[in-house]
Amino acid sequence: MTERANTITIVGVAGIGLIHLLDSIDTFHETRWLFWAYVLLMAATLVVSAALLYAPDPRWLAAAAVVALLPLAGYILSRTTGLPGADDDVGNWTDPLGLASLWVEGAVLATSSAALALSPRRAPAPARPLTVTPLEN
């Protein structure tokens, strides 16, 4: 994993958290379950960003991709079919905060996926030889 891809991913994941923090204020009053989903997402962005900063590992890049993919899917669902108790955004594809979210999530997804694809594969740990001893009577 390159340091540049790691930095871009960290900044992007933090951006996902910030965008959802800004949107959570209105969401708290409109759709409470969605607000709590935002809180979980924001917590996940903190954990993944900190982990990538202090312990870069391909598994955290995969977690960053998931953190980007979930709200991206939620955005698409909220604009097409609507979400339970929140159908007021159906067809609202030009919301500025939503477009910023799409851009950042897409960038994180692309960067983390590319870094994962280019990261060296770990060789499995060698197995210890099995020793069999005869049973004593």
PDB file of C-alpha atoms in Angstrom:
ATOM      1  CA  MET A   1       0.000   0.000   0.000  1.00  0.00           C
ATOM      2  CA  THR A   2       1.434   3.326  -0.935  1.00  0.00           C
ATOM      3  CA  GLU A   3       1.593   6.115   1.581  1.00  0.00           C
ATOM      4  CA  ARG A   4      -0.253   8.421  -0.813  1.00  0.00           C
ATOM      5  CA  ALA A   5      -3.205   6.030  -1.212  1.00  0.00           C
ATOM      6  CA  ASN A   6      -3.304   5.572   2.544  1.00  0.00           C
ATOM      7  CA  THR A   7      -3.382   9.349   3.101  1.00  0.00           C
ATOM      8  CA  ILE A   8      -6.110   9.881   0.506  1.00  0.00           C
ATOM      9  CA  THR A   9      -8.168   7.102   2.077  1.00  0.00           C
ATOM     10  CA  ILE A  10      -7.769   8.530   5.599  1.00  0.00           C
ATOM     11  CA  VAL A  11      -8.812  12.023   4.501  1.00  0.00           C
ATOM     12  CA  GLY A  12     -11.715  10.623   2.484  1.00  0.00           C
ATOM     13  CA  VAL A  13     -13.022   8.440   5.311  1.00  0.00           C
ATOM     14  CA  ALA A  14     -12.821  11.425   7.675  1.00  0.00           C
ATOM     15  CA  GLY A  15     -14.703  13.446   5.045  1.00  0.00           C
ATOM     16  CA  ILE A  16     -17.477  10.841   4.958  1.00  0.00           C
ATOM     17  CA  GLY A  17     -17.838  11.226   8.714  1.00  0.00           C
ATOM     18  CA  LEU A  18     -17.897  15.035   8.481  1.00  0.00           C
ATOM     19  CA  ILE A  19     -20.501  15.088   5.712  1.00  0.00           C
ATOM     20  CA  HIS A  20     -22.789  12.811   7.703  1.00  0.00           C
ATOM     21  CA  LEU A  21     -22.222  14.885  10.843  1.00  0.00           C
ATOM     22  CA  LEU A  22     -23.431  17.962   8.950  1.00  0.00           C
ATOM     23  CA  ASP A  23     -26.478  16.079   7.647  1.00  0.00           C
ATOM     24  CA  SER A  24     -27.279  14.447  10.991  1.00  0.00           C
ATOM     25  CA  ILE A  25     -28.642  17.654  12.541  1.00  0.00           C
ATOM     26  CA  ASP A  26     -31.710  17.691  10.268  1.00  0.00           C
ATOM     27  CA  THR A  27     -31.930  13.909  10.286  1.00  0.00           C
ATOM     28  CA  PHE A  28     -32.255  13.830  14.090  1.00  0.00           C
ATOM     29  CA  HIS A  29     -35.569  15.684  13.863  1.00  0.00           C
ATOM     30  CA  GLU A  30     -36.878  13.923  10.747  1.00  0.00           C
ATOM     31  CA  THR A  31     -35.943  10.220  10.917  1.00  0.00           C
ATOM     32  CA  ARG A  32     -34.532   9.043  14.224  1.00  0.00           C
ATOM     33  CA  TRP A  33     -33.385   5.576  13.062  1.00  0.00           C
ATOM     34  CA  LEU A  34     -31.435   7.165  10.207  1.00  0.00           C
ATOM     35  CA  PHE A  35     -29.805   9.552  12.674  1.00  0.00           C
ATOM     36  CA  TRP A  36     -28.546   6.591  14.717  1.00  0.00           C
ATOM     37  CA  ALA A  37     -27.305   4.912  11.531  1.00  0.00           C
ATOM     38  CA  TYR A  38     -25.355   8.121  10.853  1.00  0.00           C
ATOM     39  CA  VAL A  39     -23.901   7.973  14.379  1.00  0.00           C
ATOM     40  CA  LEU A  40     -22.729   4.388  13.755  1.00  0.00           C
ATOM     41  CA  LEU A  41     -21.236   5.447  10.422  1.00  0.00           C
ATOM     42  CA  MET A  42     -19.437   8.387  12.044  1.00  0.00           C
ATOM     43  CA  ALA A  43     -18.028   6.089  14.740  1.00  0.00           C
ATOM     44  CA  ALA A  44     -16.866   3.671  12.048  1.00  0.00           C
ATOM     45  CA  THR A  45     -15.129   6.498  10.179  1.00  0.00           C
ATOM     46  CA  LEU A  46     -13.241   7.452  13.345  1.00  0.00           C
ATOM     47  CA  VAL A  47     -12.129   3.869  13.974  1.00  0.00           C
ATOM     48  CA  VAL A  48     -11.090   3.199  10.366  1.00  0.00           C
ATOM     49  CA  SER A  49      -9.274   6.544   9.988  1.00  0.00           C
ATOM     50  CA  ALA A  50      -7.359   6.042  13.238  1.00  0.00           C
ATOM     51  CA  ALA A  51      -6.501   2.451  12.343  1.00  0.00           C
ATOM     52  CA  LEU A  52      -5.213   3.450   8.903  1.00  0.00           C
ATOM     53  CA  LEU A  53      -3.196   6.252  10.470  1.00  0.00           C
ATOM     54  CA  TYR A  54      -1.550   4.213  13.216  1.00  0.00           C
ATOM     55  CA  ALA A  55      -1.559   0.649  11.840  1.00  0.00           C
ATOM     56  CA  PRO A  56      -1.820   0.639   8.026  1.00  0.00           C
ATOM     57  CA  ASP A  57      -3.016  -2.773   6.921  1.00  0.00           C
ATOM     58  CA  PRO A  58      -4.931  -4.082   3.890  1.00  0.00           C
ATOM     59  CA  ARG A  59      -7.762  -5.186   6.178  1.00  0.00           C
ATOM     60  CA  TRP A  60      -8.354  -1.567   7.177  1.00  0.00           C
ATOM     61  CA  LEU A  61      -8.386  -0.597   3.501  1.00  0.00           C
ATOM     62  CA  ALA A  62     -11.151  -3.160   3.020  1.00  0.00           C
ATOM     63  CA  ALA A  63     -12.990  -1.643   5.989  1.00  0.00           C
ATOM     64  CA  ALA A  64     -12.617   1.797   4.383  1.00  0.00           C
ATOM     65  CA  ALA A  65     -14.172   0.449   1.188  1.00  0.00           C
ATOM     66  CA  VAL A  66     -17.141  -0.876   3.189  1.00  0.00           C
ATOM     67  CA  VAL A  67     -17.474   2.447   5.051  1.00  0.00           C
ATOM     68  CA  ALA A  68     -17.668   4.164   1.654  1.00  0.00           C
ATOM     69  CA  LEU A  69     -19.937   1.611  -0.006  1.00  0.00           C
ATOM     70  CA  LEU A  70     -22.685   1.508   2.637  1.00  0.00           C
ATOM     71  CA  PRO A  71     -23.655   5.207   2.545  1.00  0.00           C
ATOM     72  CA  LEU A  72     -23.267   5.184  -1.243  1.00  0.00           C
ATOM     73  CA  ALA A  73     -25.854   2.401  -1.441  1.00  0.00           C
ATOM     74  CA  GLY A  74     -28.035   4.247   1.080  1.00  0.00           C
ATOM     75  CA  TYR A  75     -27.918   7.400  -1.052  1.00  0.00           C
ATOM     76  CA  ILE A  76     -28.991   5.500  -4.155  1.00  0.00           C
ATOM     77  CA  LEU A  77     -31.827   3.783  -2.270  1.00  0.00           C
ATOM     78  CA  SER A  78     -32.990   7.049  -0.697  1.00  0.00           C
ATOM     79  CA  ARG A  79     -33.189   8.692  -4.133  1.00  0.00           C
ATOM     80  CA  THR A  80     -34.893   5.779  -5.930  1.00  0.00           C
ATOM     81  CA  THR A  81     -37.215   3.801  -3.644  1.00  0.00           C
ATOM     82  CA  GLY A  82     -36.921   5.890  -0.505  1.00  0.00           C
ATOM     83  CA  LEU A  83     -36.026   4.633   2.952  1.00  0.00           C
ATOM     84  CA  PRO A  84     -38.505   3.559   5.645  1.00  0.00           C
ATOM     85  CA  GLY A  85     -39.908   6.734   7.158  1.00  0.00           C
ATOM     86  CA  ALA A  86     -37.763   8.898   4.867  1.00  0.00           C
ATOM     87  CA  ASP A  87     -39.176   9.126   1.366  1.00  0.00           C
ATOM     88  CA  ASP A  88     -38.820  12.905   0.995  1.00  0.00           C
ATOM     89  CA  ASP A  89     -35.510  12.576  -0.913  1.00  0.00           C
ATOM     90  CA  VAL A  90     -36.875  10.398  -3.732  1.00  0.00           C
ATOM     91  CA  GLY A  91     -35.721  12.005  -6.976  1.00  0.00           C
ATOM     92  CA  ASN A  92     -33.550  14.618  -5.200  1.00  0.00           C
ATOM     93  CA  TRP A  93     -30.307  13.807  -7.007  1.00  0.00           C
ATOM     94  CA  THR A  94     -28.884  17.355  -6.911  1.00  0.00           C
ATOM     95  CA  ASP A  95     -28.651  17.938  -3.150  1.00  0.00           C
ATOM     96  CA  PRO A  96     -25.213  19.602  -2.677  1.00  0.00           C
ATOM     97  CA  LEU A  97     -24.311  17.663   0.477  1.00  0.00           C
ATOM     98  CA  GLY A  98     -25.449  14.434  -1.182  1.00  0.00           C
ATOM     99  CA  LEU A  99     -23.325  15.116  -4.252  1.00  0.00           C
ATOM    100  CA  ALA A 100     -20.309  15.871  -2.054  1.00  0.00           C
ATOM    101  CA  SER A 101     -20.967  12.616  -0.226  1.00  0.00           C
ATOM    102  CA  LEU A 102     -21.138  10.669  -3.497  1.00  0.00           C
ATOM    103  CA  TRP A 103     -17.886  12.191  -4.696  1.00  0.00           C
ATOM    104  CA  VAL A 104     -15.979  11.488  -1.473  1.00  0.00           C
ATOM    105  CA  GLU A 105     -17.396   7.965  -1.103  1.00  0.00           C
ATOM    106  CA  GLY A 106     -16.540   7.189  -4.721  1.00  0.00           C
ATOM    107  CA  ALA A 107     -12.995   8.486  -4.246  1.00  0.00           C
ATOM    108  CA  VAL A 108     -12.503   6.398  -1.088  1.00  0.00           C
ATOM    109  CA  LEU A 109     -13.944   3.320  -2.775  1.00  0.00           C
ATOM    110  CA  ALA A 110     -11.708   3.750  -5.841  1.00  0.00           C
ATOM    111  CA  THR A 111      -8.553   4.539  -3.865  1.00  0.00           C
ATOM    112  CA  SER A 112      -8.927   1.805  -1.272  1.00  0.00           C
ATOM    113  CA  SER A 113      -9.870  -0.774  -3.914  1.00  0.00           C
ATOM    114  CA  ALA A 114      -6.874   0.139  -6.073  1.00  0.00           C
ATOM    115  CA  ALA A 115      -4.541   0.034  -3.069  1.00  0.00           C
ATOM    116  CA  LEU A 116      -5.961  -3.354  -2.091  1.00  0.00           C
ATOM    117  CA  ALA A 117      -5.483  -4.694  -5.601  1.00  0.00           C
ATOM    118  CA  LEU A 118      -1.870  -3.487  -5.681  1.00  0.00           C
ATOM    119  CA  SER A 119      -0.907  -4.522  -2.151  1.00  0.00           C
ATOM    120  CA  PRO A 120       1.388  -7.526  -1.850  1.00  0.00           C
ATOM    121  CA  ARG A 121      -0.268 -10.730  -0.803  1.00  0.00           C
ATOM    122  CA  ARG A 122       0.738 -12.277   2.470  1.00  0.00           C
ATOM    123  CA  ALA A 123       2.000 -15.809   2.329  1.00  0.00           C
ATOM    124  CA  PRO A 124       0.172 -18.103   4.710  1.00  0.00           C
ATOM    125  CA  ALA A 125       2.094 -19.077   7.812  1.00  0.00           C
ATOM    126  CA  PRO A 126       3.857 -22.403   7.360  1.00  0.00           C
ATOM    127  CA  ALA A 127       2.106 -25.276   9.045  1.00  0.00           C
ATOM    128  CA  ARG A 128       3.865 -27.028  11.867  1.00  0.00           C
ATOM    129  CA  PRO A 129       4.602 -30.662  11.097  1.00  0.00           C
ATOM    130  CA  LEU A 130       2.264 -33.109  12.756  1.00  0.00           C
ATOM    131  CA  THR A 131       4.041 -35.644  14.909  1.00  0.00           C
ATOM    132  CA  VAL A 132       2.314 -38.865  15.745  1.00  0.00           C
ATOM    133  CA  THR A 133       3.542 -40.966  18.640  1.00  0.00           C
ATOM    134  CA  PRO A 134       2.401 -44.468  19.491  1.00  0.00           C
ATOM    135  CA  LEU A 135      -0.028 -44.915  22.351  1.00  0.00           C
ATOM    136  CA  GLU A 136       1.324 -46.592  25.432  1.00  0.00           C
ATOM    137  CA  ASN A 137      -0.562 -49.440  27.081  1.00  0.00           C
TER     138      ASN A 137
END
